[in-house]
mmCIF file of C-alpha atoms in Angstrom:
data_model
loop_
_atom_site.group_PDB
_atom_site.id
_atom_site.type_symbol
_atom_site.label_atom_id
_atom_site.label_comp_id
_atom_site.label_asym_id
_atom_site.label_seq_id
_atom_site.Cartn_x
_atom_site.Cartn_y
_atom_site.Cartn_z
ATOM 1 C CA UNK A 1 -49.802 -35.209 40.674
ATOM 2 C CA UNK A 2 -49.043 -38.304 38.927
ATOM 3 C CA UNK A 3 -50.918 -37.299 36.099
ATOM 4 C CA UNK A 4 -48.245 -34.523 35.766
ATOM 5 C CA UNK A 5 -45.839 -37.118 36.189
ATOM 6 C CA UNK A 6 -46.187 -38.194 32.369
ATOM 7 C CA UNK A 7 -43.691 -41.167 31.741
ATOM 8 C CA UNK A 8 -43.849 -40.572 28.546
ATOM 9 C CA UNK A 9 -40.107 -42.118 27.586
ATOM 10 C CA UNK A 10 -41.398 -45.352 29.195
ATOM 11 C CA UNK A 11 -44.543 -46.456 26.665
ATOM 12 C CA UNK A 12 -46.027 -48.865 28.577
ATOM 13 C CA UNK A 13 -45.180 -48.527 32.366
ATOM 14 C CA UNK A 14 -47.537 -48.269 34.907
ATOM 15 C CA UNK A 15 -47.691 -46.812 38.542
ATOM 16 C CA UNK A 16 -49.558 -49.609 40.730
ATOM 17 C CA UNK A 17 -48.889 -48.213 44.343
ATOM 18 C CA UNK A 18 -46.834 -45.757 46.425
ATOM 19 C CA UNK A 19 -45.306 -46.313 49.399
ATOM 20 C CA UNK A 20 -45.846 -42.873 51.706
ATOM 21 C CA UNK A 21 -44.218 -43.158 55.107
ATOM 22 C CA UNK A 22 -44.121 -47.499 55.051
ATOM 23 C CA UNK A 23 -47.766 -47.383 53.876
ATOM 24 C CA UNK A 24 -48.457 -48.881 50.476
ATOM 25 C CA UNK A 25 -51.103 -46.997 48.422
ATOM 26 C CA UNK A 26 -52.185 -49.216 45.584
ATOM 27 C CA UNK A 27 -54.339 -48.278 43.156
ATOM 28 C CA UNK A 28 -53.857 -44.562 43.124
ATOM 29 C CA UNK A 29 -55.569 -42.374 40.906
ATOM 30 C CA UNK A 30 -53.946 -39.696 38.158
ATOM 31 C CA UNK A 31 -54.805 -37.186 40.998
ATOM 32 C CA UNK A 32 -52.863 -38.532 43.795
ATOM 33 C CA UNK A 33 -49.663 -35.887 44.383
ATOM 34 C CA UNK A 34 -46.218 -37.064 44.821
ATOM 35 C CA UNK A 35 -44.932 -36.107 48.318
ATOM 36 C CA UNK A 36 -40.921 -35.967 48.954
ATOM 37 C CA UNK A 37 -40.049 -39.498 49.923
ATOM 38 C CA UNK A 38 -42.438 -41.342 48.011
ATOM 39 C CA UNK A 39 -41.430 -44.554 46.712
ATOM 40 C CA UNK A 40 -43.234 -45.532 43.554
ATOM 41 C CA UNK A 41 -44.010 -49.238 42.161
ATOM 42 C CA UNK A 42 -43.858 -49.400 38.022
ATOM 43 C CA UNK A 43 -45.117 -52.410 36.164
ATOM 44 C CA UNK A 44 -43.418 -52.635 32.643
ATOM 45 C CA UNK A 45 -40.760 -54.859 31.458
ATOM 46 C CA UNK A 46 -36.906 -54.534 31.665
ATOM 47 C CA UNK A 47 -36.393 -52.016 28.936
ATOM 48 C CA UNK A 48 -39.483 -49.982 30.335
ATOM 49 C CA UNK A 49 -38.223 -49.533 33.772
ATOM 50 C CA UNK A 50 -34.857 -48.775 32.909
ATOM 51 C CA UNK A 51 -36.261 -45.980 30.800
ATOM 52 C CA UNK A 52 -38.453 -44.907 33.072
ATOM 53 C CA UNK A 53 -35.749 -44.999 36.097
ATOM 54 C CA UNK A 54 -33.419 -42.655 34.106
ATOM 55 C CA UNK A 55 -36.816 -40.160 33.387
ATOM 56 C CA UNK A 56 -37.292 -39.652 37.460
ATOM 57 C CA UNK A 57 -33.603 -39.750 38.041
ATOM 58 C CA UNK A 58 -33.665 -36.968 35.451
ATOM 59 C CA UNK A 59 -36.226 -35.391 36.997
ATOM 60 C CA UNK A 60 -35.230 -34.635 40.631
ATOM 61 C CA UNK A 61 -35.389 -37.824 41.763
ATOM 62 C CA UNK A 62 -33.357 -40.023 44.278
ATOM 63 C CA UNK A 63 -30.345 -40.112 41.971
ATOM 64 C CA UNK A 64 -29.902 -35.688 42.111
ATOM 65 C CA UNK A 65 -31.919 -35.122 45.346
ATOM 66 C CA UNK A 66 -29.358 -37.595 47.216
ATOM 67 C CA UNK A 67 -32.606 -38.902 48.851
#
């Protein structure tokens, strides 16, 4: 869930849409789950994104998963 999701070393940056199979989802609520493949869409500035970028790497994302 992206609730769960918690970018918590990234103060500030938002999720504003998925994209789920080249379908954007935009607006999702804290409820929507994450499915493998799911590309999210952060608002923040530079500093926030790069933070939050090394969080999901971190995490399982596209940088371990070789996704």
């Amino acid at each position: 869930l992206l609730r769960e999701l918690a970018l918590r070393p990234a103060p500030g940056t938002s999720i504003v849409a998925l994209e789920r199979a080249h379908e954007s989802l935009v607006n999702t609520g804290p409820d929507e789950e994450i499915q493998l493949g799911d590309k999210l869409l952060l608002l923040g500035s530079e500093t926030q994104l790069s933070a939050a970028r090394a969080f999901l790497e971190g995490h399982g994302g596209p940088a371990q998963s070789g996704a």
